[in-house]
Amino acid sequence: MTNTPLTPGVVAGRLDTAHLAANFADVAPPLGPHEARVAADRCYFCFDAPCVTACPTAIDIPLFIRQISTGTPEAAARTIFAQNILGGTCARVCPTENLCEGSCVREAAEGKPVEIGALQRFATDTLMAGNTHPFARAAATGRKVAVVGAGPAGLAAAHRLAMLGHAVTLYDAKPKAGGLNEYGLAAYKVPDGFAQSEVAWLMQIGGITVVNGWALGREGSLDDLRAAHDAVFLGMGLAGVNALGITGEQMDQVLPATDFIRELRQASDLAHLPVGRDVVVIGGGMTAVDAAVQAKLLGAETATIVYRRERAQMPASRHEQDHATASGVKIITSAAPVAIHGAGAVREVEFAYTKAGAKGLEVTSQTFRLKADQVFTAIGQALAETPSGLALDGRKIAVTGAGRTSLPNVWAGGDCAAGGDDLTVTAVAEGRDAAMDIHASLMGA
């Protein structure tokens, strides 16, 4: 190891291979069969269970937990996958504390919910380990559907459409399918190449042709897709990043947090991935947390998240915030960036304290500076390019019902469409529901 956490600048090799392997190991090791049965026995199997209502994909949670408790985890997995074909990833990354587990009756009564996420992972991993697919493809309908974007929404839509007998062509700009699951999640949440294993397992349904390196507006237009297919689903996510709009943001080592996470996820050897000694992350969502935590895990001496509002208003869940602080990340709230200082490369970030005012958030005259040799921005994303002819709702594609856009035979879902909450599980639900609506439209139902 040539460098340490105290080495100045942005360098690789701050930690040795053994430390990196330990740091990026599975953050939530899976339950064993006995542990799963014990955890399942805590479920009350509620009628009109609030956990089901809280799940964006409406998985029958009491049913799959009962199936685990009776020793049939494969049946439990089929219950999960019938509603959420990406149930394996969602079991790992869903903010369950805000969704199913947050609504659990045990949580309300005891402050300790049933471990729904861990049980979902146990079931889905058990079935997927057998390398079998629980669904069969229907007879071919003769209809062709284009799906743009191989992230959670696109994969869910493609799978459901293929299962219903349609011929699906899945277009994606990246070299590998998976979208956010492959390129945008913290490595310690989905280690060991799980995202690609899940894609390969999903593709066993058949009827899906994947075209990588194809971006809408670059290799082809929406009009081209509409002319060649009976329907189009847009699930390309948000490739653009929001700018800070402050002096100095063009300096070296001021980067989108998404770029850092993507590079880390695709690195073959983390010991060769450069990271700063003092890292500052601007933003308060899950991306900010993932970037800051992973900077610390790579060996940064300090990693600080700075968010413009109060901590209770941070988009990242309290569980994620606590994980960040437990990993050595400092969180500063009620502060907004006003300038980045340095000579070519960043040296300091200047912030001003904020307060709630009559017209919303106000920036005060009180400022402070943080030492930084690397800055990651995580203040939201935007559509990289809006296909012509589509109506927008704010900065996203406007949709009605199950993802219908303003153009005939064009649907949209996931982060690129208005109305969602930018969660993997919500994107899956939107892709699935749009697929069902496309199927009904194509078949004249």
Coordinates of C-alpha atoms in Angstrom, one line a residue, residues 80-377:
I80 CA -43.1 -12.0 -4.4
F81 CA -42.0 -12.2 -8.0
A82 CA -45.6 -12.3 -9.3
Q83 CA -45.8 -8.6 -8.1
N84 CA -42.1 -7.6 -8.2
I85 CA -39.8 -9.4 -10.6
L86 CA -36.9 -7.5 -9.1
G87 CA -37.8 -8.6 -5.6
G88 CA -34.2 -9.7 -5.0
T89 CA -32.7 -6.2 -5.4
C90 CA -35.7 -4.5 -3.7
A91 CA -35.1 -6.8 -0.7
R92 CA -31.6 -5.4 -0.4
V93 CA -32.2 -1.7 -1.1
C94 CA -35.8 -0.8 -0.3
P95 CA -36.2 1.7 2.5
T96 CA -38.3 -0.8 4.4
E97 CA -38.2 1.3 7.5
N98 CA -40.4 3.9 5.6
L99 CA -42.5 1.3 3.8
C100 CA -43.5 -2.2 4.8
E101 CA -41.6 -2.5 8.1
G102 CA -42.5 1.1 9.1
S103 CA -46.2 0.1 8.8
C104 CA -45.8 -3.3 10.6
V105 CA -48.1 -3.9 13.5
R106 CA -45.1 -5.2 15.5
E107 CA -43.3 -1.9 14.9
A108 CA -46.3 0.1 16.3
A109 CA -46.6 -2.2 19.3
E110 CA -43.0 -3.1 20.1
G111 CA -40.7 -0.8 18.1
K112 CA -39.3 -3.9 16.3
P113 CA -41.0 -4.8 13.1
V114 CA -41.0 -8.2 11.4
E115 CA -37.9 -8.4 9.2
I116 CA -39.8 -8.3 6.0
G117 CA -36.9 -7.2 3.8
A118 CA -34.6 -9.9 5.1
L119 CA -37.3 -12.5 4.7
Q120 CA -38.0 -11.4 1.1
R121 CA -34.3 -11.7 0.4
F122 CA -34.2 -15.2 1.9
A123 CA -37.1 -16.3 -0.3
T124 CA -36.0 -14.8 -3.6
D125 CA -32.3 -15.9 -3.1
T126 CA -33.5 -19.4 -2.4
L127 CA -35.4 -19.7 -5.7
M128 CA -32.8 -17.8 -7.8
A129 CA -30.1 -20.1 -6.5
G130 CA -31.8 -23.0 -8.3
N131 CA -31.4 -21.0 -11.6
T132 CA -35.0 -21.7 -12.5
H133 CA -37.6 -19.2 -13.6
P134 CA -41.1 -19.3 -12.0
F135 CA -43.0 -18.0 -15.0
A136 CA -43.7 -19.3 -18.5
R137 CA -44.0 -17.2 -21.6
A138 CA -47.5 -17.1 -23.2
A139 CA -48.0 -17.9 -26.9
A140 CA -46.7 -15.2 -29.2
T141 CA -49.1 -12.4 -29.9
G142 CA -47.3 -11.1 -33.0
R143 CA -47.0 -7.6 -31.4
K144 CA -43.7 -5.8 -31.0
V145 CA -42.9 -3.4 -28.1
A146 CA -39.8 -1.2 -27.7
V147 CA -38.6 -0.6 -24.2
V148 CA -36.1 2.2 -23.7
G149 CA -34.0 1.9 -20.6
A150 CA -32.9 -1.4 -19.0
G151 CA -33.2 -0.1 -15.4
P152 CA -35.9 -1.3 -12.9
A153 CA -38.9 0.2 -14.7
G154 CA -37.7 -1.0 -18.1
L155 CA -36.8 -4.5 -16.9
A156 CA -40.1 -4.9 -15.1
A157 CA -42.0 -3.7 -18.2
A158 CA -40.0 -5.9 -20.5
H159 CA -40.4 -9.0 -18.4
R160 CA -44.2 -8.6 -18.0
L161 CA -44.7 -7.9 -21.7
A162 CA -42.6 -10.9 -22.7
M163 CA -44.4 -13.1 -20.3
L164 CA -47.7 -12.0 -21.9
G165 CA -46.4 -13.1 -25.3
H166 CA -45.2 -9.9 -26.9
A167 CA -41.8 -9.6 -28.7
V168 CA -39.8 -7.0 -26.7
T169 CA -36.7 -5.1 -27.8
L170 CA -34.9 -3.6 -24.8
Y171 CA -32.7 -0.6 -25.7
D172 CA -30.2 0.8 -23.3
A173 CA -27.4 3.4 -23.6
K174 CA -25.0 1.6 -21.2
P175 CA -22.8 -1.5 -22.0
K176 CA -24.7 -3.6 -19.5
A177 CA -28.4 -3.8 -18.6
G178 CA -29.5 -3.1 -15.0
G179 CA -29.7 0.7 -14.9
L180 CA -29.6 2.1 -11.4
N181 CA -29.2 -1.4 -10.0
E182 CA -26.0 -1.9 -11.9
Y183 CA -24.6 1.6 -11.9
G184 CA -26.2 3.6 -9.2
L185 CA -26.4 1.7 -5.9
A186 CA -23.8 1.4 -3.2
A187 CA -21.5 -1.5 -3.8
Y188 CA -22.0 -2.9 -0.3
K189 CA -25.7 -3.1 -0.8
V190 CA -25.6 -5.3 -3.9
P191 CA -22.2 -7.0 -3.9
D192 CA -20.9 -10.0 -5.8
G193 CA -22.3 -9.0 -9.2
F194 CA -25.9 -9.6 -8.0
A195 CA -27.4 -7.0 -10.4
Q196 CA -26.1 -8.8 -13.5
S197 CA -27.1 -12.2 -12.0
E198 CA -30.6 -10.9 -11.6
V199 CA -30.8 -9.6 -15.1
A200 CA -29.6 -12.9 -16.5
W201 CA -32.2 -14.7 -14.4
L202 CA -35.0 -12.4 -15.5
M203 CA -34.1 -12.9 -19.2
Q204 CA -34.9 -16.6 -18.8
I205 CA -38.5 -15.7 -19.6
G206 CA -37.5 -15.4 -23.3
G207 CA -38.8 -13.1 -25.9
I208 CA -36.6 -10.1 -25.0
T209 CA -33.8 -8.9 -27.2
V210 CA -31.3 -6.5 -25.6
V211 CA -29.6 -3.8 -27.6
N212 CA -26.8 -2.1 -25.6
G213 CA -25.1 1.2 -26.4
W214 CA -28.3 2.6 -27.9
A215 CA -29.5 6.0 -26.6
L216 CA -32.7 7.7 -27.5
G217 CA -31.9 10.8 -29.6
R218 CA -28.4 9.4 -30.5
E219 CA -28.9 6.0 -32.3
G220 CA -32.6 6.6 -33.0
S221 CA -35.6 8.8 -32.3
L222 CA -38.9 8.2 -30.7
D223 CA -40.5 8.5 -34.1
D224 CA -38.3 5.7 -35.4
L225 CA -39.3 3.5 -32.5
R226 CA -43.0 4.2 -33.0
A227 CA -42.8 3.4 -36.7
A228 CA -41.1 0.0 -36.0
H229 CA -43.1 -1.1 -33.0
D230 CA -46.7 -1.4 -31.9
A231 CA -46.0 0.3 -28.6
V232 CA -43.1 2.1 -26.8
F233 CA -42.3 2.2 -23.1
L234 CA -39.9 4.9 -21.9
G235 CA -38.0 4.0 -18.8
M236 CA -34.6 5.6 -19.4
G237 CA -34.3 7.3 -16.0
L238 CA -32.6 10.6 -15.5
A239 CA -29.1 10.9 -17.1
G240 CA -28.7 14.6 -16.6
V241 CA -27.4 16.1 -13.3
N242 CA -28.4 19.4 -11.7
A243 CA -25.8 22.1 -11.5
L244 CA -24.9 23.9 -8.3
G245 CA -24.9 27.3 -10.0
I246 CA -22.1 28.7 -7.9
T247 CA -18.6 30.0 -8.6
G248 CA -15.9 27.3 -8.9
E249 CA -18.1 24.3 -9.7
Q250 CA -16.1 23.7 -12.9
M251 CA -12.9 23.0 -11.0
D252 CA -11.2 19.7 -11.1
Q253 CA -12.5 17.1 -8.7
V254 CA -16.0 18.6 -8.5
L255 CA -18.0 15.7 -9.8
P256 CA -21.6 14.4 -9.8
A257 CA -21.9 11.8 -7.1
T258 CA -23.5 9.5 -9.6
D259 CA -20.3 9.4 -11.6
F260 CA -18.3 8.4 -8.6
I261 CA -20.7 5.7 -7.7
R262 CA -20.8 4.4 -11.2
E263 CA -17.0 4.3 -11.5
L264 CA -16.8 2.5 -8.2
R265 CA -19.4 -0.1 -9.1
Q266 CA -17.6 -0.9 -12.4
A267 CA -14.1 -0.9 -10.9
S268 CA -12.3 -4.3 -11.1
D269 CA -10.0 -3.4 -8.3
L270 CA -11.0 -0.8 -5.7
A271 CA -7.4 -0.3 -4.6
H272 CA -6.9 1.5 -7.9
L273 CA -9.8 3.9 -7.5
P274 CA -8.7 7.4 -6.4
V275 CA -10.5 9.1 -3.6
G276 CA -9.8 12.4 -1.8
R277 CA -8.4 12.8 1.7
D278 CA -11.2 15.3 2.6
V279 CA -14.5 14.6 0.7
V280 CA -17.5 16.9 0.8
V281 CA -20.9 15.7 -0.6
I282 CA -23.5 18.3 -1.3
G283 CA -27.1 16.9 -1.0
G284 CA -29.3 15.0 1.4
G285 CA -30.7 12.0 -0.5
M286 CA -29.7 8.4 -0.8
T287 CA -27.1 9.2 -3.5
A288 CA -25.4 11.6 -1.2
V289 CA -25.3 9.0 1.6
D290 CA -24.0 6.3 -0.8
A291 CA -21.2 8.5 -2.1
A292 CA -20.1 9.7 1.3
V293 CA -20.1 6.3 2.9
Q294 CA -18.2 4.7 0.1
A295 CA -15.6 7.5 0.1
K296 CA -15.0 6.6 3.8
L297 CA -14.9 2.9 3.0
L298 CA -12.2 3.6 0.3
G299 CA -10.1 5.3 2.9
A300 CA -10.9 9.1 2.9
E301 CA -9.9 10.7 6.2
T302 CA -13.1 12.8 6.3
A303 CA -16.3 12.6 4.5
T304 CA -19.0 15.3 5.1
I305 CA -22.5 15.5 3.8
V306 CA -23.9 19.1 3.7
Y307 CA -27.7 19.6 3.2
R308 CA -29.5 22.8 2.9
R309 CA -32.5 22.0 5.1
E310 CA -32.9 20.4 8.5
R311 CA -32.0 16.8 9.2
A312 CA -35.6 15.7 9.5
Q313 CA -36.2 17.0 5.9
M314 CA -33.4 15.0 4.4
P315 CA -34.7 12.7 1.6
A316 CA -32.4 9.9 2.8
S317 CA -34.2 7.7 5.4
R318 CA -33.2 7.9 9.1
H319 CA -31.8 4.4 8.8
E320 CA -29.5 5.6 5.9
Q321 CA -28.5 8.7 7.9
D322 CA -27.6 6.6 10.9
H323 CA -25.6 4.2 8.7
A324 CA -23.7 7.1 7.4
T325 CA -22.8 8.5 10.8
A326 CA -21.9 5.0 12.0
S327 CA -19.5 4.8 9.1
G328 CA -17.7 7.9 10.1
V329 CA -19.5 10.4 7.9
K330 CA -20.3 13.8 9.4
I331 CA -23.7 15.4 8.5
I332 CA -24.1 19.2 8.5
T333 CA -27.6 20.5 7.9
S334 CA -29.1 24.0 7.2
A335 CA -26.3 25.1 5.0
A336 CA -26.1 25.8 1.3
P337 CA -23.0 26.0 -0.9
V338 CA -22.1 29.5 -2.1
A339 CA -18.7 29.1 -3.7
I340 CA -15.9 26.6 -4.3
H341 CA -12.4 27.9 -3.8
G342 CA -9.1 26.6 -5.2
A343 CA -6.4 27.1 -7.8
G344 CA -7.5 24.9 -10.6
A345 CA -8.5 22.1 -8.3
V346 CA -10.8 22.4 -5.3
R347 CA -9.3 23.4 -2.0
E348 CA -12.3 24.5 0.1
V349 CA -16.1 24.8 -0.2
E350 CA -17.8 27.8 1.3
F351 CA -21.3 27.4 2.8
A352 CA -23.9 29.8 4.2
Y353 CA -26.2 28.9 6.9
T354 CA -29.9 28.8 5.9
K355 CA -33.2 29.4 7.8
A356 CA -36.9 29.1 7.0
G357 CA -38.3 32.4 6.0
A358 CA -41.6 33.9 4.9
K359 CA -40.7 33.1 1.2
G360 CA -39.2 29.7 1.9
L361 CA -35.6 28.8 2.6
E362 CA -33.4 31.8 3.0
V363 CA -29.6 32.0 2.9
T364 CA -28.1 34.0 5.7
S365 CA -24.9 36.1 5.8
Q366 CA -23.2 33.7 8.2
T367 CA -20.7 31.5 6.3
F368 CA -18.1 28.8 7.0
R369 CA -15.7 26.8 4.9
L370 CA -14.8 23.1 4.7
K371 CA -11.5 21.8 3.6
A372 CA -12.0 19.6 0.5
D373 CA -9.9 18.0 -2.2
Q374 CA -12.9 16.2 -3.8
V375 CA -16.5 17.4 -4.0
F376 CA -19.5 15.3 -5.0
T377 CA -22.8 16.9 -6.0

